Every structure is written in C-alpha cells, then in structure tokens.
Tab-separated table of C-alpha atoms and ligand atoms in Angstrom:
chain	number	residue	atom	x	y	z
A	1	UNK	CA	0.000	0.000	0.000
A	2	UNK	CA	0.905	3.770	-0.567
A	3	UNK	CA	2.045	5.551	2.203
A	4	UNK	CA	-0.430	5.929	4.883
A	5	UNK	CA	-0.839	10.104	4.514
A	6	UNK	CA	-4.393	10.351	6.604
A	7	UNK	CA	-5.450	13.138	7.537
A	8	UNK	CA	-8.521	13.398	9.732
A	9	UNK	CA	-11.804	15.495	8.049
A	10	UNK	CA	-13.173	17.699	10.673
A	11	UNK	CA	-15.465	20.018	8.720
A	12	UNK	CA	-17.205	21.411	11.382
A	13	UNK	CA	-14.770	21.543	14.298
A	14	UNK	CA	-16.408	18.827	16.059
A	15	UNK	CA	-13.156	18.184	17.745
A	16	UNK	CA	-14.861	21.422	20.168
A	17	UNK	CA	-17.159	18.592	21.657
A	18	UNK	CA	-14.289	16.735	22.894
A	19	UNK	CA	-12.518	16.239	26.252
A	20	UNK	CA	-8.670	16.186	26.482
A	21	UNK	CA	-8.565	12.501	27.367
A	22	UNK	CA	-11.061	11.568	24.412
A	23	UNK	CA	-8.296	13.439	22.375
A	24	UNK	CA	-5.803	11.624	23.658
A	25	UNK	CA	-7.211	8.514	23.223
A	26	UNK	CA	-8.525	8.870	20.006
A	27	UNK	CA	-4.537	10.330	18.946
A	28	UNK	CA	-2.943	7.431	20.627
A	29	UNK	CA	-5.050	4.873	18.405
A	30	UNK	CA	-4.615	6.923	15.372
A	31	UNK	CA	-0.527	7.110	15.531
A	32	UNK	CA	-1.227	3.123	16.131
A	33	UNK	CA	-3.203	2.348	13.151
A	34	UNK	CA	-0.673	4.314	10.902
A	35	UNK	CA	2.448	2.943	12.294
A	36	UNK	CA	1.661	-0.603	13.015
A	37	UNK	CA	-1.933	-1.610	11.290
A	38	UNK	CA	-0.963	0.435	8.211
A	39	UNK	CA	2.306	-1.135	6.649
A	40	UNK	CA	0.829	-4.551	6.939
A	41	UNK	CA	-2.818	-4.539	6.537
A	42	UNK	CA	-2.721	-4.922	2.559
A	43	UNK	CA	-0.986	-8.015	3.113
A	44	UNK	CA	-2.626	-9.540	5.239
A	45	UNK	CA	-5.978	-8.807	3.458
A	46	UNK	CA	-4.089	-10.556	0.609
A	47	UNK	CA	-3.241	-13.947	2.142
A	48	UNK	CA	-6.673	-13.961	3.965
A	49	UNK	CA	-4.900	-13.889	7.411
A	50	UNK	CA	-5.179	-11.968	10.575
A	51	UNK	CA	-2.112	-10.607	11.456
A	52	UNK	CA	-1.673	-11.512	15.170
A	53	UNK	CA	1.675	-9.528	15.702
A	54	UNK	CA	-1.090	-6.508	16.231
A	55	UNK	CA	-2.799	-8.081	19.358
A	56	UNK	CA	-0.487	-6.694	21.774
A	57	UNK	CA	-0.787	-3.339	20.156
A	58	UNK	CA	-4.645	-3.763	20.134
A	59	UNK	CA	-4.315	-3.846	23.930
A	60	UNK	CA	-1.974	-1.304	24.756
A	61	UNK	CA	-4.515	1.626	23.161
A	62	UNK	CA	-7.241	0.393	25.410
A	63	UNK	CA	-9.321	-1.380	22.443
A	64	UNK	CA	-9.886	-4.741	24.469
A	65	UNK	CA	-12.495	-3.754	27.009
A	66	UNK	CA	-11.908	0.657	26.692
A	67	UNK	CA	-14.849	0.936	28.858
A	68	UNK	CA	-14.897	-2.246	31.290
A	69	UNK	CA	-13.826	-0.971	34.513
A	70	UNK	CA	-9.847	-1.067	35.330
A	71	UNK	CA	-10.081	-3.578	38.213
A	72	UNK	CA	-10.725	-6.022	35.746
A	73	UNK	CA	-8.217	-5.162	33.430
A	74	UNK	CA	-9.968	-2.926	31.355
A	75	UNK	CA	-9.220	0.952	30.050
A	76	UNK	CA	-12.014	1.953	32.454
A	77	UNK	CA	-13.149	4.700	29.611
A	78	UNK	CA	-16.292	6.194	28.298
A	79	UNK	CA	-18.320	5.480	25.650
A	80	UNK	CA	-17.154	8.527	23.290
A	81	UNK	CA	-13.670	7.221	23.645
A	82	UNK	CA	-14.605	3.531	22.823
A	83	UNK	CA	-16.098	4.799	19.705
A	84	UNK	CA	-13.151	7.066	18.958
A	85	UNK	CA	-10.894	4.022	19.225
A	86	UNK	CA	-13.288	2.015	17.078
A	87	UNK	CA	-13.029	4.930	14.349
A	88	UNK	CA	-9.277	5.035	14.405
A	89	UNK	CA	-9.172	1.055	14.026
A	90	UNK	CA	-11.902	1.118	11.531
A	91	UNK	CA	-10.043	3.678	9.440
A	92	UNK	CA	-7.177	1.168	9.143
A	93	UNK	CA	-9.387	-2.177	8.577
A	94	UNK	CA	-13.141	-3.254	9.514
A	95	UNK	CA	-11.686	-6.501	10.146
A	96	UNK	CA	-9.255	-5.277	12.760
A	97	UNK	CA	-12.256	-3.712	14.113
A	98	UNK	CA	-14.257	-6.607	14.310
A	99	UNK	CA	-11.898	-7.923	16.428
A	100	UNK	CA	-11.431	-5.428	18.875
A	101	UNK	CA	-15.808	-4.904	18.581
A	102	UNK	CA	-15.834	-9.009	19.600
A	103	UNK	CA	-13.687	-8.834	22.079
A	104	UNK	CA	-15.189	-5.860	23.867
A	105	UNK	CA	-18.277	-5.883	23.219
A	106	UNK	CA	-19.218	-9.594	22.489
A	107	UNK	CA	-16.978	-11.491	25.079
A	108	UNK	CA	-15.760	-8.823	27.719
A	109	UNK	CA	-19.294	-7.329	27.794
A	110	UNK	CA	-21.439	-10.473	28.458
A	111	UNK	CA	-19.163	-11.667	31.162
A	112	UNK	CA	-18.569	-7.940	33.158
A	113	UNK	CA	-22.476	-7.298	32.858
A	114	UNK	CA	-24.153	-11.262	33.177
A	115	UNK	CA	-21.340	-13.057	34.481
A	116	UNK	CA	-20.377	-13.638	38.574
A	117	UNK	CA	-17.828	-12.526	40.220
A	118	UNK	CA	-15.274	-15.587	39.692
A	119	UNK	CA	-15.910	-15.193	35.240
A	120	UNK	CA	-15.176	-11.946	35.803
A	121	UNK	CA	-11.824	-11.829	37.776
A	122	UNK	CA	-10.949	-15.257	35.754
A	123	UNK	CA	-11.378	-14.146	31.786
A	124	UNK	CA	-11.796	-10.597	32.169
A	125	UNK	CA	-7.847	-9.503	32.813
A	126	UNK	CA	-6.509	-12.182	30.222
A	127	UNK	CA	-9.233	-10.705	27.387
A	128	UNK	CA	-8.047	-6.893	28.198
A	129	UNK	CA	-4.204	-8.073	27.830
A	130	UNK	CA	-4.900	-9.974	24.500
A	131	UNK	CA	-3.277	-12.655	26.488
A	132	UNK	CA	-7.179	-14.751	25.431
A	133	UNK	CA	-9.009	-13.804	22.324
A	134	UNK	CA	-12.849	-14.838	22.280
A	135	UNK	CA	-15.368	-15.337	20.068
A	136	UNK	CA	-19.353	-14.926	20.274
A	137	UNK	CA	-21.677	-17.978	18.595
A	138	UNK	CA	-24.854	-16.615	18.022
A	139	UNK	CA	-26.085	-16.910	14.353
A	140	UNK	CA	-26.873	-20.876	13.208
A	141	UNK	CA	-26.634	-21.878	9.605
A	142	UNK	CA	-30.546	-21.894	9.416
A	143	UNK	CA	-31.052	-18.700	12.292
A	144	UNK	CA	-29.315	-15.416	11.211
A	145	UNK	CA	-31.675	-12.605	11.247
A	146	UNK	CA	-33.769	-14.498	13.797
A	147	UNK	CA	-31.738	-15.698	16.285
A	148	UNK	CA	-34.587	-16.381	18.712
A	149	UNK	CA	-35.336	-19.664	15.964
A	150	UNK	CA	-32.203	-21.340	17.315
A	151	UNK	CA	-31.512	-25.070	17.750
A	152	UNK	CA	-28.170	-24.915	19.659
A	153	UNK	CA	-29.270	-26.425	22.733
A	154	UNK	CA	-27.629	-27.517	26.330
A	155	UNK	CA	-29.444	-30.320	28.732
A	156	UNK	CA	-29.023	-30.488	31.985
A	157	UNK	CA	-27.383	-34.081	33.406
A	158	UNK	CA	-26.817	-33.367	36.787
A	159	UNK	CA	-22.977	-31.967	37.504
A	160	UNK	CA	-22.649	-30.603	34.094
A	161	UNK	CA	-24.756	-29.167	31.151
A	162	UNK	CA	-24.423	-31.423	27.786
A	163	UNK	CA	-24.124	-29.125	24.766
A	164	UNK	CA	-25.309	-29.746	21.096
A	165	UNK	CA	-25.555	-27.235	17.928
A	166	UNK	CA	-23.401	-25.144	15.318
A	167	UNK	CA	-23.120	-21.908	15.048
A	168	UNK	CA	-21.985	-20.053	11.947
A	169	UNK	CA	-20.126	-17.080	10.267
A	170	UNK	CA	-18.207	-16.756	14.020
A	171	UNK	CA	-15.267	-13.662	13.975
A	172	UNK	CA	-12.084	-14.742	15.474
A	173	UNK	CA	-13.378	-18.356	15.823
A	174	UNK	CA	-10.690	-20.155	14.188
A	175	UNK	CA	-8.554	-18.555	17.067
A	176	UNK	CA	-10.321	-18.018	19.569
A	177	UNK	CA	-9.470	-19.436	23.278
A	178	UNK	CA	-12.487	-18.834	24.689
A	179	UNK	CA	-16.524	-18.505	23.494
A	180	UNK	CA	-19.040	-17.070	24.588
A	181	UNK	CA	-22.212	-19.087	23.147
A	182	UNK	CA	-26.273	-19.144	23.301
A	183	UNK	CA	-28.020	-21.333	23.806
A	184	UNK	CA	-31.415	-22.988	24.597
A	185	UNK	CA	-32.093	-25.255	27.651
A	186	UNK	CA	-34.735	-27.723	27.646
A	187	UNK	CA	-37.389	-25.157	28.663
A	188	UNK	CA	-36.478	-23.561	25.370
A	189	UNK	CA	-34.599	-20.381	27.643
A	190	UNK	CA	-31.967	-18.801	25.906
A	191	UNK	CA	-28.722	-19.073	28.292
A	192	UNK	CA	-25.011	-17.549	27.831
A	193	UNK	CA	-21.740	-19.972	28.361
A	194	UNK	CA	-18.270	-20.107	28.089
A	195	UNK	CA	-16.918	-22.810	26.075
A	196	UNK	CA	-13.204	-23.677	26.552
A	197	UNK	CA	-10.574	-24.374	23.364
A	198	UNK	CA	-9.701	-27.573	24.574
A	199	UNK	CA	-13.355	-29.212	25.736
A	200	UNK	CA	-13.928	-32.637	23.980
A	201	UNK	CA	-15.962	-32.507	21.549
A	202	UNK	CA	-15.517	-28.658	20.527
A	203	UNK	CA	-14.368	-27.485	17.206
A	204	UNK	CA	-13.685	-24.601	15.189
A	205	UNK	CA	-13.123	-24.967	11.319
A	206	UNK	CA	-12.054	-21.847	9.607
A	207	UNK	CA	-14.799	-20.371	6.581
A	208	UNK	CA	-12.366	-19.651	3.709
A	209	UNK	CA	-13.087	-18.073	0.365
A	210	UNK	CA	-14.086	-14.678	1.476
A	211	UNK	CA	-13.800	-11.487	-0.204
A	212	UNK	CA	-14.785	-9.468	2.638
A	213	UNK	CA	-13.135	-8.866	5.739
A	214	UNK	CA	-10.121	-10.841	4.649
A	215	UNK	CA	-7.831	-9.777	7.830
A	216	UNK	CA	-10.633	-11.072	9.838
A	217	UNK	CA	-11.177	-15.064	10.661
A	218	UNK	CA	-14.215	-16.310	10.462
A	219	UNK	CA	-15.029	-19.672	11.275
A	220	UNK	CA	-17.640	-22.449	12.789
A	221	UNK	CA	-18.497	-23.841	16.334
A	222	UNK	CA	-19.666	-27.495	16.848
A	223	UNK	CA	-20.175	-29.122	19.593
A	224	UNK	CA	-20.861	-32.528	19.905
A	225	UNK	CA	-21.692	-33.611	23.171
A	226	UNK	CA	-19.827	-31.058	24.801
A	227	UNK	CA	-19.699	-30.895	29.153
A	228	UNK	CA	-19.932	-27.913	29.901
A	229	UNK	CA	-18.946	-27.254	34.020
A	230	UNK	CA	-22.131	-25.298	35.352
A	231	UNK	CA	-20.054	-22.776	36.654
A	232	UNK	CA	-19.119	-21.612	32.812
A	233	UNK	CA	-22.993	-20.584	32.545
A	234	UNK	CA	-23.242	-16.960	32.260
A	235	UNK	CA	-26.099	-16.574	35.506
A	236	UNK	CA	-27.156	-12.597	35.839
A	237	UNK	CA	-29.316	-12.604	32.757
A	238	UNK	CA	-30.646	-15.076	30.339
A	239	UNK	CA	-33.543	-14.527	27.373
A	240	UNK	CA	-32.736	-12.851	23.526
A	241	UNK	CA	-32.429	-9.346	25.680
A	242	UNK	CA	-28.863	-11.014	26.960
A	243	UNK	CA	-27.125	-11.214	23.506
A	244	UNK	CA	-29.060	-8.472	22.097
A	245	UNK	CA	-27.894	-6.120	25.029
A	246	UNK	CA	-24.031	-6.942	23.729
A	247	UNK	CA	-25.443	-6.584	20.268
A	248	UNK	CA	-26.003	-3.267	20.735
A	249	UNK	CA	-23.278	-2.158	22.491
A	250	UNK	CA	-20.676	-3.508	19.502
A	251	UNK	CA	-23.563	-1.504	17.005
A	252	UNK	CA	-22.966	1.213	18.942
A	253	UNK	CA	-19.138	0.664	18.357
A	254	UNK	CA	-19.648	-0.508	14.288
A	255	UNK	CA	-21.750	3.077	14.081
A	256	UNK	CA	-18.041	5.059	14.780
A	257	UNK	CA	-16.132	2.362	12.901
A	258	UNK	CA	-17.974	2.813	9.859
A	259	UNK	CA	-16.962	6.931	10.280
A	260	UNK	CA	-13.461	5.781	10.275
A	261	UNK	CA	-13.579	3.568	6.632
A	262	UNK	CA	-15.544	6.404	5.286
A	263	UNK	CA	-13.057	8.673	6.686
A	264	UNK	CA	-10.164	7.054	4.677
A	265	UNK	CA	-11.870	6.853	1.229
A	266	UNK	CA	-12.531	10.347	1.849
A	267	UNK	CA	-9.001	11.213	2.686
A	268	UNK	CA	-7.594	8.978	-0.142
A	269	UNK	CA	-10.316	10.309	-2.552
A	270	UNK	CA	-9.771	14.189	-1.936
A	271	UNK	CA	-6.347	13.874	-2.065
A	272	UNK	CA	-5.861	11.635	-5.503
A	273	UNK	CA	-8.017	14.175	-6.893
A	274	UNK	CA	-6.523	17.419	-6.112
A	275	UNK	CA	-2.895	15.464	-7.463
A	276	UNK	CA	-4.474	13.492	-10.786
A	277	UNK	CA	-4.230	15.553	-13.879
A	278	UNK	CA	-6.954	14.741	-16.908
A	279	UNK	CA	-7.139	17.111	-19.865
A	280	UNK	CA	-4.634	19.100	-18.283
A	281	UNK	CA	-5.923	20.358	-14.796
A	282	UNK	CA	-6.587	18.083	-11.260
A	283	UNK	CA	-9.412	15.813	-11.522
A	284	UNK	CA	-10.514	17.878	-8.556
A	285	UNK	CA	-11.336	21.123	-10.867
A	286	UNK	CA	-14.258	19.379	-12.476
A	287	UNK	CA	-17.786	19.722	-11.262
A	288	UNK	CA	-18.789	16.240	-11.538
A	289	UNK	CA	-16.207	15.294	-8.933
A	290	UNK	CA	-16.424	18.315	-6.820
A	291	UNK	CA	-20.016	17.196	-6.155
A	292	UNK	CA	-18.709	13.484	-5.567
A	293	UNK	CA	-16.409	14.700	-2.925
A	294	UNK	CA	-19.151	17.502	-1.370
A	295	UNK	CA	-21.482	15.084	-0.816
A	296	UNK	CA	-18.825	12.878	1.183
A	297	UNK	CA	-17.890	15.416	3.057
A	298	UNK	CA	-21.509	16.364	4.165
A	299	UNK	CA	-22.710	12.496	4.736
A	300	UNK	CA	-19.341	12.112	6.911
A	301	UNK	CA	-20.292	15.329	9.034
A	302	UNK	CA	-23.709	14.453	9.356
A	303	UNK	CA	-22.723	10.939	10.724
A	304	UNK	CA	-19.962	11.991	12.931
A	305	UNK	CA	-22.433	14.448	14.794
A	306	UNK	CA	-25.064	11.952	15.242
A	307	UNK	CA	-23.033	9.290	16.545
A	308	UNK	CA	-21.590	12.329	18.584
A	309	UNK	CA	-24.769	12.627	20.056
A	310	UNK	CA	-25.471	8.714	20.676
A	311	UNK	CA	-22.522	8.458	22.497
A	312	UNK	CA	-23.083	10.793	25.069
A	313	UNK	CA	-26.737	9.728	25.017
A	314	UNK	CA	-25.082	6.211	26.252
A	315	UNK	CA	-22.409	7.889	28.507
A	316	UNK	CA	-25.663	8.939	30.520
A	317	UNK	CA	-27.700	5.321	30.220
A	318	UNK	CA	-30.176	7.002	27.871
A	319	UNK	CA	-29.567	5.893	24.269
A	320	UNK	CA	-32.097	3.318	23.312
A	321	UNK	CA	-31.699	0.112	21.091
A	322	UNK	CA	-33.379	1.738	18.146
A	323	UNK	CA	-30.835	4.845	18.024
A	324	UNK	CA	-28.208	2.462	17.850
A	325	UNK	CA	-29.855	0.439	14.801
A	326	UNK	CA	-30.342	4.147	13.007
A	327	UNK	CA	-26.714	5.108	13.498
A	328	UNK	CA	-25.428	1.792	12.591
A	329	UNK	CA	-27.464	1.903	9.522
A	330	UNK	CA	-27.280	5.013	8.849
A	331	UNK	CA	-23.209	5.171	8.902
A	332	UNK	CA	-22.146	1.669	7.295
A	333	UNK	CA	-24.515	2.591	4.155
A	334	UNK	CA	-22.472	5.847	4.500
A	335	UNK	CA	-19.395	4.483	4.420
A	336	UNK	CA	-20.474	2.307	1.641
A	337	UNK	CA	-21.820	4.881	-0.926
A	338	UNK	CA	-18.758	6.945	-0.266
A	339	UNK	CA	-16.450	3.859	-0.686
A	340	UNK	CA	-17.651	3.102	-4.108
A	341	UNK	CA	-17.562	7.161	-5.036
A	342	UNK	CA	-14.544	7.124	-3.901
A	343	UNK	CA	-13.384	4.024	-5.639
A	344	UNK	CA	-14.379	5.590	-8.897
A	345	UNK	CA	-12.516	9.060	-8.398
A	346	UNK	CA	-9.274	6.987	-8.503
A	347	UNK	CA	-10.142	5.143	-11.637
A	348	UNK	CA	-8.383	2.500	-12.576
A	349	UNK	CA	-6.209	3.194	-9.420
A	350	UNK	CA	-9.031	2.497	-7.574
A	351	UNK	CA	-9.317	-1.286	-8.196
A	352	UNK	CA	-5.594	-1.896	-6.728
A	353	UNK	CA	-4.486	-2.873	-3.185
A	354	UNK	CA	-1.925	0.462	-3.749
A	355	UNK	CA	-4.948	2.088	-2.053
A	356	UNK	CA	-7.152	0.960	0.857
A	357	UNK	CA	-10.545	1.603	-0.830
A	358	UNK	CA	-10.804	-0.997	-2.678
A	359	UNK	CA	-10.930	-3.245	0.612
A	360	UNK	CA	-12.811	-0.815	2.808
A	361	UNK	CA	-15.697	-1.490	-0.003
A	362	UNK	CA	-15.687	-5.005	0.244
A	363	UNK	CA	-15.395	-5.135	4.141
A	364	UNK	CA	-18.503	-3.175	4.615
A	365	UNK	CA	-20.544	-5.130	2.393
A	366	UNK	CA	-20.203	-7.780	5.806
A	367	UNK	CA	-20.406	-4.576	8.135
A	368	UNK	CA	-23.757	-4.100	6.260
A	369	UNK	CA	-24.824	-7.505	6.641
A	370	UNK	CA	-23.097	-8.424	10.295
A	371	UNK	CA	-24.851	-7.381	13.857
A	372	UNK	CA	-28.310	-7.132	12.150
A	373	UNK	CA	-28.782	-6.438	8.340
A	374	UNK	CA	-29.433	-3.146	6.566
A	375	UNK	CA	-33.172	-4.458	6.619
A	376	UNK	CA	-33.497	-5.648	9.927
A	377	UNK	CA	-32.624	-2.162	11.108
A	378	UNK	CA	-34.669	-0.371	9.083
A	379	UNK	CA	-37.664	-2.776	10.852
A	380	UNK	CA	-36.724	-1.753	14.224
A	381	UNK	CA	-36.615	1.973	13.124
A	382	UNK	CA	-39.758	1.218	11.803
A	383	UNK	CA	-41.295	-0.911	14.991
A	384	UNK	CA	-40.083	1.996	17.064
A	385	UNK	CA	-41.742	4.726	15.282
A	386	UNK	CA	-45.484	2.927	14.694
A	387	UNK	CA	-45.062	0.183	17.303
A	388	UNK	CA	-45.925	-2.028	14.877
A	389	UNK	CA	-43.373	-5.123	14.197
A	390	UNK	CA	-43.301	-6.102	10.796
A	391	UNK	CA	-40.466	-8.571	10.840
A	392	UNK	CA	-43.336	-11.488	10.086
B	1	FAD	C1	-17.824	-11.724	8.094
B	1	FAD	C2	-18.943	-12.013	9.041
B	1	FAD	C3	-18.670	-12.125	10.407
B	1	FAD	C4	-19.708	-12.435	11.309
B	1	FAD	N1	-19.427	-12.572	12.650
B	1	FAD	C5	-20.399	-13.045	13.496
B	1	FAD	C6	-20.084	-13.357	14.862
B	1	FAD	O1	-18.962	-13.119	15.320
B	1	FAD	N2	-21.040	-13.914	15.637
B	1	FAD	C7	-22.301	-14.176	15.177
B	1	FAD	O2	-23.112	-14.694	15.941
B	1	FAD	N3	-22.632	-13.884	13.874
B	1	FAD	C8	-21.720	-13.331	13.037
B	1	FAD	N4	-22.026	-13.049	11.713
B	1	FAD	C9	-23.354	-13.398	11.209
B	1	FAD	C10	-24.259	-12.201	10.922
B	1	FAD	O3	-24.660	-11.591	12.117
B	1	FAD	C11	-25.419	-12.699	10.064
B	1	FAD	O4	-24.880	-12.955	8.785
B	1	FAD	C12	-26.558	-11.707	9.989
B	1	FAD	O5	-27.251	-11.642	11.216
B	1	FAD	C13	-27.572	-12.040	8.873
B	1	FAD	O6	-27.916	-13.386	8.921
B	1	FAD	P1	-27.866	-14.284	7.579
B	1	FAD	O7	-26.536	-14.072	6.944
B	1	FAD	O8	-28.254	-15.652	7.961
B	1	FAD	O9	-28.914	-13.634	6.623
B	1	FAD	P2	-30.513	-13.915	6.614
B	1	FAD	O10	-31.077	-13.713	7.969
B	1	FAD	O11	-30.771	-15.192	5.921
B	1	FAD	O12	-31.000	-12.704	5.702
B	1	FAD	C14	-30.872	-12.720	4.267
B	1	FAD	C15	-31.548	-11.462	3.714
B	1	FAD	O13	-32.937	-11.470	4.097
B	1	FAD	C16	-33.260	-10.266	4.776
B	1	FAD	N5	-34.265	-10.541	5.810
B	1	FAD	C17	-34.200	-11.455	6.823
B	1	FAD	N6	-35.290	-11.378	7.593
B	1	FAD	C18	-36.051	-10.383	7.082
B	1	FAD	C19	-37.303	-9.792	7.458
B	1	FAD	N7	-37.981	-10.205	8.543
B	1	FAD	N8	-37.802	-8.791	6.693
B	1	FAD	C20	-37.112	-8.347	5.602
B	1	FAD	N9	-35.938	-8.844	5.208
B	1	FAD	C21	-35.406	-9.850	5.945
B	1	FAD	C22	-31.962	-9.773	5.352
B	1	FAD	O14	-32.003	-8.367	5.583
B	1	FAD	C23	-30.966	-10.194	4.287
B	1	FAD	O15	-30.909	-9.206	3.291
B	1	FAD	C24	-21.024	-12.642	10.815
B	1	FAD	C25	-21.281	-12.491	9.434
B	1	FAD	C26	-20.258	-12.168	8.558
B	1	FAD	C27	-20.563	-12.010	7.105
C-alpha cells in the first residue's frame, strides 16, 4: 500500500465537543493504526490472514475492554472514547475492528455485565491483555436474522450441562481461546456460556473463500456432546435481551467504525483528486467530482455528529436500542456509498491494493450484513416509530 498520509476530516470543528482525554485517546489509536496496522494490513488482506503480531498493540490503546472498569483489566473509559478508538481502528481495517468490537463488546461485555464474580476476575484480565481472544456464537446456519429460531441447545445431566448445535459465520473463531455461546435449555430459555478451546468434543473450522473482511477469521463452532462445568454458565441474565444487550453495544461501536472507513476513502479520494491531472488540470477542478467529494464530506459530518450525540446519550444510560440500529445503519450505508464514489474518483487506481478503498468497499458489504442487516434495522426503526413489528 501507498504511504499511509491520513489526515482526519473535521469540517465542522467537532473536535470542540471533545474532552482532552477523548483526544488523547482517540490520537494514541490513530498514531497506532498508521504505524503498526498500516504497513501490513494490505498483506494480510491478501493472504486472507489476521495478522496476530497486532494483538499486543490492540491492547496497549485500550481497544480490548476501553470501557470495562480497570479492576478487571480494562481501560475503564467512556463510551465517546470507545467509539473514537473504534473509528481510528476502523479507518485502518473493519476486520481489525471486528476484532477489537468481539472482544469488547461480544466477550468482555457479556461476562462484566451477566457473568459472577469468579468469570469476571478469571477471563476478564486475560481478554483486556490480548493474552485470550474470544469469540461470540450466536447466528446458526438456518437462524441469522432471527436468532430467537435457534436449535443450539444444552441439557441439563446433573454436575454438568451437555451441549449440542453449530453456530456459523463466528469472527475470530478459528482462534479463539475462549466462546461465549447461546443457547437454549430444555425449557427452550436462551442461556449464555463459556466454552473452553480444549473441551472434547468442541471445534472450530475456519470459513475460507471470502472477499470481505479478509484480515478477519471467520469460522464455525460445533459441539458434539460437549460438558460444559455449570459454573461456565453466564447466571445474571438469560432470554434474547442477553445477547441483544451486547449486540447493541458492539452496534454502537460498528456506528463510529464505519466513520473511520468512510473517513479514509474520503481522505484517499480528496487527495488523488486534487494530485491526478486529466485534460490538463486536477481531476478535482471538475464539477462532476467536486459534487462526488461535497457530498462525502456532508454524509461524513452528518454521521460523525449523530453518533456524537449517541454516544453521550449512552455515557448517561439514555440511548435506546433503536438509536443504535439508526446510526449503525445510517453510517455503514455511508461508508459504503462513499467507498464506491470514492473508488471511482481513482479510476483504474481504484481497483488496486496500492490504495485501501478498494478493501474498505468489500469489508462493509459484511459490516452491512453483520450485527443485524441493513433491513433488519430499518424494521426496528420502523417498529419503534409505529409500534408495529413487521419482521413477520
Ligand atoms: C464476516 C462475518 C462475520 C460475522 N461474525 C459473526 C459473529 O462473530 N457472531 C455471530 O453470531 N454472527 C456473526 N455473523 C453473522 C451475521 O450476524 C449474520 O450474517 C446476519 O445476522 C444475517 O444473517 P444471515 O446471513 O443468515 O442472513 P438472513 O437472515 O438469511 O437474511 C438474508 C436477507 O434477508 C433479509 N431478511 C431477513 N429477515 C427479514 C425480514 N424479517 N424482513 C425483511 N428482510 C429480511 C436480510 O435483511 C438479508 O438481506 C457474521 C457475518 C459475517 C458475514
């Protein structure tokens, strides 16, 4: 890849609604992601692997855990800083993000806010270190958009539960040393777990052949016949509320990433123009891409104020489920018309791993589709508004 010569759009000085330690934060991840996640992201993109010389990094800015308090290991931060560090990460790779989002918000969170006291001191300091990396089985093969449907199911033989399912499309999977799964007992309750790498029974084959999110694994769970030691189920809250609760907190955090990808294309877009000369002035002196790069510049404002606004909705306890879905929504399908825009500015350039649009574009078409579809949001705007579901 080029050079990594970002520079950050802040049309209107929204850098005013900041504190000093948000800055700070939010600086300290973005030196990060041009000095480490930068150089080798193109690559790894390329060979379809997730560079794991970045964990350590991915822990020292605070993006395991940024707002899990620090006596369990975690950055102890608020929420406008965990989205700022989900921006900066975001700007570098959605598939970087998605593991940082997984591991906060999918792991960390379920066992800080429904685990005991024990899950917390035992997993939480190892997951903020990078020391463990988790995973979170949710969707099935035959359950994606209606998780409530699933089969994965645990019985209850006395010392220890006995677990049976597959779950699909899992981030980090293939890796992971710990899971965080739901499923059904035989009263047909959804409950949380921890499954251990290691527990008979338990595998997790890799899903290859994607051309999205390429620095991210994605794999399987089965379990077949697993034991699961009752004291690895998750007891403080059980139900679909449980995993949608984390589900919204990692929206919450996709909502900022998607600011960061969009960010970038921007960035790259603006810049390319303003250097590319056709029919002998910059690309940039015609109308047809002055109105390309206006309208980026607006959506990326509009996006960064609202998720502005979410986040210190959330910092107070007050943002509900259904602001989250319309930022998420609202900023991936951002990020996604401006990646393609942007793409086309560059031309033929555009199509080349020399610049990071190219795979922005494709990761967001799983950003789109990942933590609740493009659709499924829209329904729960929709729900919200009339208070009529329409999902059936
Ligand atoms: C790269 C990647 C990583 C992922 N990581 C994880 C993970 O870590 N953990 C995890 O649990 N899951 C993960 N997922 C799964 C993801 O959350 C699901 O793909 C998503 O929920 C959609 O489910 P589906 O793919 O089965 O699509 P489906 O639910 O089959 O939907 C297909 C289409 O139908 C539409 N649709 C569905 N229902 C309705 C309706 N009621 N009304 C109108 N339209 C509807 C959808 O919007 C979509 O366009 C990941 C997915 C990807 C691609």
């Amino acid at each position: 890849m080029s050079q990594d010569l970002f520079q950050a759009p802040d049309y209107y000085q929204l850098d005013e609604l900041l504190t000093e330690e948000h800055i700070l934060v939010r600086d300290a991840a973005r030196e990060w992601v041009k000095k480490e996640v930068s150089p080798i992201i193109e690559q790894a993109a390329q060979d379809a692997k997730f560079p794991t010389s970045i964990v350590k990094g991915l822990a020292e800015i605070g993006a395991f855990g940024p707002y899990i308090p620090e006596e369990y290991g975690g950055a102890g931060l608020d929420q406008i800083s965990y989205g700022l560090i989900m921006q900066e990460i975001e700007r570098g790779d959605s598939g970087v993000r998605s593991t940082a989002s997984v591991q906060s918000s999918l792991v960390m969170y379920p066992i800080w806010k429904y685990g005991n006291e024990e899950q917390r001191k035992k997993y939480l300091p190892k997951l903020a270190s990078g020391e463990f990396l988790g995973c979170f089985g949710l969707t099935e093969p035959d359950h994606g958009s209606n998780p409530g449907g699933m089969v994965t199911n645990i019985k209850d033989m006395g010392d220890y539960y006995l677990l049976n399912g597959a779950k699909m499309w899992i981030s980090n999977a293939p890796f992971a040393d710990i899971a965080v799964v739901w499923a059904k007992n035989e009263e047909g309750r959804i409950k949380g777990l921890i499954v251990e790498r290691g527990m008979e029974g338990f595998s997790t084959p890799e899903t290859h052949n994607k051309w999205s999110l390429r620095a991210s694994a994605t794999g399987e769970l089965i379990f077949d016949n697993v034991k699961i030691p009752k004291e690895n189920i998750l007891p403080n809250k059980d139900g679909l509320g449980a995993p949608l609760g984390c589900l919204d907190s990692a929206r919450y955090g996709i909502a900022w990433g998607a600011i960061g990808a969009a960010m970038d294309c921007y960035d790259t877009a603006l810049r390319y123009a303003k250097e590319r000369i056709q029919f002998g002035k910059p690309i940039a002196g015609f109308q047809l891409q002055q109105k390309k790069l206006a309208e980026m510049i607006t959506e990326i404002t509009k996006a960064q104020l609202l998720t502005w606004r979410l986040g210190t909705l959330r910092n107070e306890g007050r943002a509900t489920a259904a602001q989250i879905s319309m930022a998420k929504r609202n900023n991936v399908e951002m990020a996604l018309k401006i990646a393609r825009e942007a793409r086309q500015i560059l031309g033929a350039m555009g199509i080349t791993g020399e610049y990071s649009i190219m795979r922005h574009m494709m990761n967001l078409e799983s950003v789109v589709t990942y933590e609740g579809t493009h659709d499924i949001h829209l329904l729960i705007t929709g729900l919200d508004i009339t208070g009529i579901p329409a999902f059936k």
